[in-house]
């Protein structure tokens, strides 16, 4: 999904290297026995130059969830709760404020060696050693999990996508959107990448 692009260490300033986010890799065993891996950025370093108020993402109000559920019951709507898979990785990483810096991530050790082994032509020329440990520096191109601004970037994308589909965002709760379909209201509520959707017709849902 073109999540990142390698950067040569010589193209980075000392400040950019010091502010580079570490890559964190998590493994989880699913109920069916499969192993799931996820690489995230350690966004804690971004707190130095990003105010959390600049990048906080809105989430649906509890009152909206309760009121919409009452409407769902009263109108006997079909309801579904859905999760958008790989939500952040589908979202471009863009600069939200003029003072925001380029998002650089540092992958070390075995993970760096694995990337070079997977694609030596792409990553090989960028591999360096720091204290004898393999290191790759990457510019983050998508809203990677762990970055402070990823949730807000995804919210803006989801809102834009819904509006392009004809939905209108509720002025009292900007995490609620409605659209008339076949003469009945379709409602979508979203908390980051988790949605509750409802409509009278099951096929519409």
Short mmCIF file of C-alpha atoms in Angstrom, two decimals, residues 1-68:
data_model
loop_
_atom_site.label_atom_id
_atom_site.label_comp_id
_atom_site.label_asym_id
_atom_site.label_seq_id
_atom_site.Cartn_x
_atom_site.Cartn_y
_atom_site.Cartn_z
CA UNK A 1 0.00 0.00 0.00
CA UNK A 2 3.04 2.28 -0.36
CA UNK A 3 3.00 3.10 3.34
CA UNK A 4 6.53 4.46 3.42
CA UNK A 5 9.57 5.29 1.31
CA UNK A 6 13.20 4.72 2.37
CA UNK A 7 15.43 7.75 2.98
CA UNK A 8 19.22 7.78 2.92
CA UNK A 9 20.69 8.75 6.27
CA UNK A 10 22.81 11.43 4.58
CA UNK A 11 19.63 13.19 3.43
CA UNK A 12 18.46 13.66 7.02
CA UNK A 13 19.60 16.36 9.42
CA UNK A 14 20.77 15.46 12.91
CA UNK A 15 17.48 16.88 14.25
CA UNK A 16 15.40 14.76 11.87
CA UNK A 17 17.29 11.65 12.94
CA UNK A 18 16.79 12.44 16.63
CA UNK A 19 13.05 13.01 16.11
CA UNK A 20 12.54 9.86 14.04
CA UNK A 21 9.83 7.65 15.53
CA UNK A 22 10.80 4.12 16.44
CA UNK A 23 8.92 1.30 14.73
CA UNK A 24 7.09 -1.04 17.08
CA UNK A 25 6.08 -4.52 15.94
CA UNK A 26 3.34 -6.49 17.66
CA UNK A 27 2.35 -10.12 17.19
CA UNK A 28 -1.03 -11.50 18.20
CA UNK A 29 -2.47 -14.98 17.95
CA UNK A 30 -6.04 -14.96 16.65
CA UNK A 31 -8.77 -17.28 17.93
CA UNK A 32 -8.37 -19.54 14.90
CA UNK A 33 -4.65 -19.92 15.60
CA UNK A 34 -3.38 -17.56 12.89
CA UNK A 35 -0.64 -15.11 13.81
CA UNK A 36 -1.27 -11.43 13.04
CA UNK A 37 1.54 -8.90 12.92
CA UNK A 38 1.25 -5.12 13.01
CA UNK A 39 3.92 -2.45 12.67
CA UNK A 40 3.09 0.88 14.30
CA UNK A 41 4.97 4.13 14.85
CA UNK A 42 5.89 5.23 18.35
CA UNK A 43 4.21 8.62 18.11
CA UNK A 44 5.32 9.71 21.60
CA UNK A 45 8.22 11.64 20.04
CA UNK A 46 5.73 13.79 18.12
CA UNK A 47 4.50 15.31 21.38
CA UNK A 48 7.55 17.57 21.34
CA UNK A 49 6.31 19.49 18.29
CA UNK A 50 2.62 18.59 17.96
CA UNK A 51 -0.04 19.93 20.31
CA UNK A 52 -2.61 17.17 20.86
CA UNK A 53 -5.40 19.75 20.44
CA UNK A 54 -4.22 20.31 16.86
CA UNK A 55 -4.66 16.69 15.88
CA UNK A 56 -7.41 15.34 18.12
CA UNK A 57 -10.10 13.53 16.17
CA UNK A 58 -13.82 13.93 16.90
CA UNK A 59 -15.74 10.83 17.98
CA UNK A 60 -19.46 10.17 18.09
CA UNK A 61 -21.21 11.40 21.24
CA UNK A 62 -22.77 8.87 23.60
CA UNK A 63 -26.06 10.77 23.30
CA UNK A 64 -26.00 10.27 19.53
CA UNK A 65 -25.52 6.52 19.93
CA UNK A 66 -28.44 6.30 22.38
CA UNK A 67 -30.78 8.54 20.36
CA UNK A 68 -30.03 6.80 17.07
#
